[in-house]
PDB file of C-alpha atoms in Angstrom:
ATOM      1  CA  UNK A   1     160.752  56.862 151.570  1.00 96.00           C
ATOM      2  CA  UNK A   2     157.995  53.265 151.639  1.00 98.00           C
ATOM      3  CA  UNK A   3     154.577  53.604 149.896  1.00 98.00           C
ATOM      4  CA  UNK A   4     152.057  50.780 150.659  1.00 98.00           C
ATOM      5  CA  UNK A   5     150.181  51.056 147.152  1.00 98.00           C
ATOM      6  CA  UNK A   6     147.701  49.331 144.690  1.00 97.00           C
ATOM      7  CA  UNK A   7     145.623  50.184 141.843  1.00 98.00           C
ATOM      8  CA  UNK A   8     142.059  50.593 141.908  1.00 96.00           C
ATOM      9  CA  UNK A   9     139.530  51.613 139.504  1.00 93.00           C
ATOM     10  CA  UNK A  10     136.617  54.004 140.264  1.00 92.00           C
ATOM     11  CA  UNK A  11     133.200  52.642 140.278  1.00 92.00           C
ATOM     12  CA  UNK A  12     130.843  55.317 138.029  1.00 89.00           C
ATOM     13  CA  UNK A  13     128.284  56.569 140.413  1.00 91.00           C
ATOM     14  CA  UNK A  14     125.042  54.668 139.620  1.00 90.00           C
ATOM     15  CA  UNK A  15     126.893  51.282 140.578  1.00 91.00           C
ATOM     16  CA  UNK A  16     127.394  53.340 144.131  1.00 94.00           C
ATOM     17  CA  UNK A  17     124.046  54.551 144.110  1.00 94.00           C
ATOM     18  CA  UNK A  18     122.638  50.792 143.799  1.00 91.00           C
ATOM     19  CA  UNK A  19     125.228  48.925 146.019  1.00 92.00           C
ATOM     20  CA  UNK A  20     123.610  51.870 148.871  1.00 93.00           C
ATOM     21  CA  UNK A  21     120.616  50.220 148.432  1.00 93.00           C
ATOM     22  CA  UNK A  22     121.759  46.734 148.547  1.00 90.00           C
ATOM     23  CA  UNK A  23     123.831  47.004 151.485  1.00 91.00           C
ATOM     24  CA  UNK A  24     120.894  49.496 153.753  1.00 94.00           C
ATOM     25  CA  UNK A  25     119.280  46.702 155.804  1.00 94.00           C
ATOM     26  CA  UNK A  26     123.018  44.797 156.225  1.00 92.00           C
ATOM     27  CA  UNK A  27     124.494  48.683 157.364  1.00 93.00           C
ATOM     28  CA  UNK A  28     121.147  48.691 160.188  1.00 95.00           C
ATOM     29  CA  UNK A  29     121.583  45.550 160.995  1.00 95.00           C
ATOM     30  CA  UNK A  30     125.724  45.587 161.525  1.00 91.00           C
ATOM     31  CA  UNK A  31     125.959  49.778 162.966  1.00 90.00           C
ATOM     32  CA  UNK A  32     129.152  48.371 164.553  1.00 90.00           C
ATOM     33  CA  UNK A  33     131.062  47.489 161.438  1.00 90.00           C
ATOM     34  CA  UNK A  34     133.340  50.185 159.948  1.00 90.00           C
ATOM     35  CA  UNK A  35     131.971  50.409 156.802  1.00 92.00           C
ATOM     36  CA  UNK A  36     133.140  52.142 154.089  1.00 92.00           C
ATOM     37  CA  UNK A  37     132.382  55.624 153.291  1.00 92.00           C
ATOM     38  CA  UNK A  38     131.177  55.675 149.471  1.00 91.00           C
ATOM     39  CA  UNK A  39     133.855  58.391 147.998  1.00 92.00           C
ATOM     40  CA  UNK A  40     136.600  55.110 149.270  1.00 94.00           C
ATOM     41  CA  UNK A  41     134.452  52.363 147.646  1.00 94.00           C
ATOM     42  CA  UNK A  42     136.543  51.428 144.653  1.00 94.00           C
ATOM     43  CA  UNK A  43     137.786  48.330 142.350  1.00 94.00           C
ATOM     44  CA  UNK A  44     141.061  46.735 143.193  1.00 94.00           C
ATOM     45  CA  UNK A  45     142.741  45.844 140.359  1.00 95.00           C
ATOM     46  CA  UNK A  46     146.446  44.678 141.905  1.00 96.00           C
ATOM     47  CA  UNK A  47     147.446  45.056 145.473  1.00 96.00           C
ATOM     48  CA  UNK A  48     151.484  46.080 145.277  1.00 98.00           C
ATOM     49  CA  UNK A  49     152.220  46.658 149.153  1.00 97.00           C
ATOM     50  CA  UNK A  50     154.964  48.094 150.400  1.00 98.00           C
ATOM     51  CA  UNK A  51     157.138  50.104 147.633  1.00 97.00           C
ATOM     52  CA  UNK A  52     160.160  52.271 147.719  1.00 98.00           C
ATOM     53  CA  UNK A  53     158.567  55.384 146.262  1.00 98.00           C
ATOM     54  CA  UNK A  54     161.699  55.473 143.740  1.00 98.00           C
ATOM     55  CA  UNK A  55     159.933  52.649 141.948  1.00 97.00           C
ATOM     56  CA  UNK A  56     156.360  54.599 142.225  1.00 98.00           C
ATOM     57  CA  UNK A  57     157.808  56.027 137.927  1.00 98.00           C
ATOM     58  CA  UNK A  58     158.015  52.327 136.826  1.00 98.00           C
ATOM     59  CA  UNK A  59     154.556  52.070 138.492  1.00 98.00           C
ATOM     60  CA  UNK A  60     153.323  54.980 136.419  1.00 98.00           C
ATOM     61  CA  UNK A  61     155.291  54.098 133.361  1.00 97.00           C
ATOM     62  CA  UNK A  62     153.674  49.801 133.238  1.00 96.00           C
ATOM     63  CA  UNK A  63     150.386  51.582 134.392  1.00 96.00           C
ATOM     64  CA  UNK A  64     149.704  54.026 131.418  1.00 94.00           C
ATOM     65  CA  UNK A  65     151.130  50.632 128.826  1.00 93.00           C
ATOM     66  CA  UNK A  66     148.677  48.898 130.013  1.00 92.00           C
ATOM     67  CA  UNK A  67     145.918  51.056 130.245  1.00 88.00           C
ATOM     68  CA  UNK A  68     146.882  52.506 126.341  1.00 87.00           C
ATOM     69  CA  UNK A  69     148.028  48.741 125.063  1.00 84.00           C
ATOM     70  CA  UNK A  70     144.225  47.232 126.417  1.00 80.00           C
ATOM     71  CA  UNK A  71     141.872  50.346 125.182  1.00 79.00           C
ATOM     72  CA  UNK A  72     143.753  48.937 121.180  1.00 81.00           C
ATOM     73  CA  UNK A  73     141.983  46.071 121.823  1.00 77.00           C
ATOM     74  CA  UNK A  74     138.789  46.190 123.347  1.00 69.00           C
ATOM     75  CA  UNK A  75     135.690  47.955 122.429  1.00 60.00           C
ATOM     76  CA  UNK A  76     134.740  50.478 125.526  1.00 59.00           C
ATOM     77  CA  UNK A  77     135.124  53.479 124.740  1.00 57.00           C
ATOM     78  CA  UNK A  78     134.334  54.933 128.608  1.00 64.00           C
ATOM     79  CA  UNK A  79     134.658  52.686 130.478  1.00 74.00           C
ATOM     80  CA  UNK A  80     133.665  49.106 131.293  1.00 82.00           C
ATOM     81  CA  UNK A  81     129.704  48.127 132.361  1.00 85.00           C
ATOM     82  CA  UNK A  82     129.479  46.672 136.121  1.00 88.00           C
ATOM     83  CA  UNK A  83     127.068  45.040 137.784  1.00 90.00           C
ATOM     84  CA  UNK A  84     127.286  43.818 141.976  1.00 90.00           C
ATOM     85  CA  UNK A  85     126.830  40.154 142.538  1.00 92.00           C
ATOM     86  CA  UNK A  86     127.460  38.225 145.178  1.00 91.00           C
ATOM     87  CA  UNK A  87     129.351  39.827 148.577  1.00 90.00           C
ATOM     88  CA  UNK A  88     132.290  38.078 149.776  1.00 90.00           C
ATOM     89  CA  UNK A  89     134.193  38.398 152.709  1.00 90.00           C
ATOM     90  CA  UNK A  90     137.834  38.018 153.238  1.00 88.00           C
ATOM     91  CA  UNK A  91     140.644  36.853 154.518  1.00 89.00           C
ATOM     92  CA  UNK A  92     139.828  33.836 153.831  1.00 86.00           C
ATOM     93  CA  UNK A  93     139.669  30.836 156.829  1.00 89.00           C
ATOM     94  CA  UNK A  94     139.517  33.737 159.141  1.00 89.00           C
ATOM     95  CA  UNK A  95     137.411  36.537 161.277  1.00 88.00           C
ATOM     96  CA  UNK A  96     136.555  38.935 158.394  1.00 86.00           C
ATOM     97  CA  UNK A  97     137.812  42.162 158.193  1.00 88.00           C
ATOM     98  CA  UNK A  98     137.204  42.893 154.344  1.00 89.00           C
ATOM     99  CA  UNK A  99     133.760  42.794 152.822  1.00 90.00           C
ATOM    100  CA  UNK A 100     133.394  42.705 148.898  1.00 91.00           C
ATOM    101  CA  UNK A 101     130.868  42.499 146.858  1.00 92.00           C
ATOM    102  CA  UNK A 102     131.786  40.408 143.139  1.00 92.00           C
ATOM    103  CA  UNK A 103     130.997  41.878 139.703  1.00 92.00           C
ATOM    104  CA  UNK A 104     128.386  40.325 137.567  1.00 92.00           C
ATOM    105  CA  UNK A 105     128.294  42.051 134.427  1.00 91.00           C
ATOM    106  CA  UNK A 106     131.873  43.749 133.073  1.00 90.00           C
ATOM    107  CA  UNK A 107     133.587  40.892 135.481  1.00 93.00           C
ATOM    108  CA  UNK A 108     135.403  39.500 132.225  1.00 90.00           C
ATOM    109  CA  UNK A 109     136.606  43.479 130.999  1.00 88.00           C
ATOM    110  CA  UNK A 110     138.115  43.913 134.393  1.00 92.00           C
ATOM    111  CA  UNK A 111     139.693  40.418 135.026  1.00 93.00           C
ATOM    112  CA  UNK A 112     140.739  41.819 131.414  1.00 89.00           C
ATOM    113  CA  UNK A 113     142.374  45.088 132.320  1.00 91.00           C
ATOM    114  CA  UNK A 114     144.013  42.993 135.385  1.00 94.00           C
ATOM    115  CA  UNK A 115     145.648  40.219 133.680  1.00 93.00           C
ATOM    116  CA  UNK A 116     147.024  42.941 130.905  1.00 91.00           C
ATOM    117  CA  UNK A 117     148.263  45.293 133.667  1.00 94.00           C
ATOM    118  CA  UNK A 118     149.810  42.197 136.087  1.00 96.00           C
ATOM    119  CA  UNK A 119     152.310  41.571 133.372  1.00 94.00           C
ATOM    120  CA  UNK A 120     153.402  45.022 132.763  1.00 95.00           C
ATOM    121  CA  UNK A 121     154.231  45.447 136.507  1.00 97.00           C
ATOM    122  CA  UNK A 122     155.423  41.765 136.662  1.00 96.00           C
ATOM    123  CA  UNK A 123     158.327  43.147 133.638  1.00 94.00           C
ATOM    124  CA  UNK A 124     159.460  45.960 135.725  1.00 90.00           C
TER     125      UNK A 124
END
């Protein structure tokens, strides 16, 4: 069986609460949109697309290796501190189907983690 997969980070509660407050006016103005529930909001590190179920163990191994190696080179003991900066829509040059929030604080740490993960995933 094929699975549609992505790898994401869970966002801190404080970030989600601030984001909810920041987007409150936009949500009131656009009630016709289908807004993602708070429980499903996340930070995507890698979109894998359709993957055969048999490939999942290799993906998990790559993820574990990435985390282990990345943590050795970082100073984050309890996560990457993040803040929101900017709102974006995609896909580009088409009617928007996704609203995304950019990162301010934490962007370098998240980018570093995503790049390390990409290298491990490319190796499988």
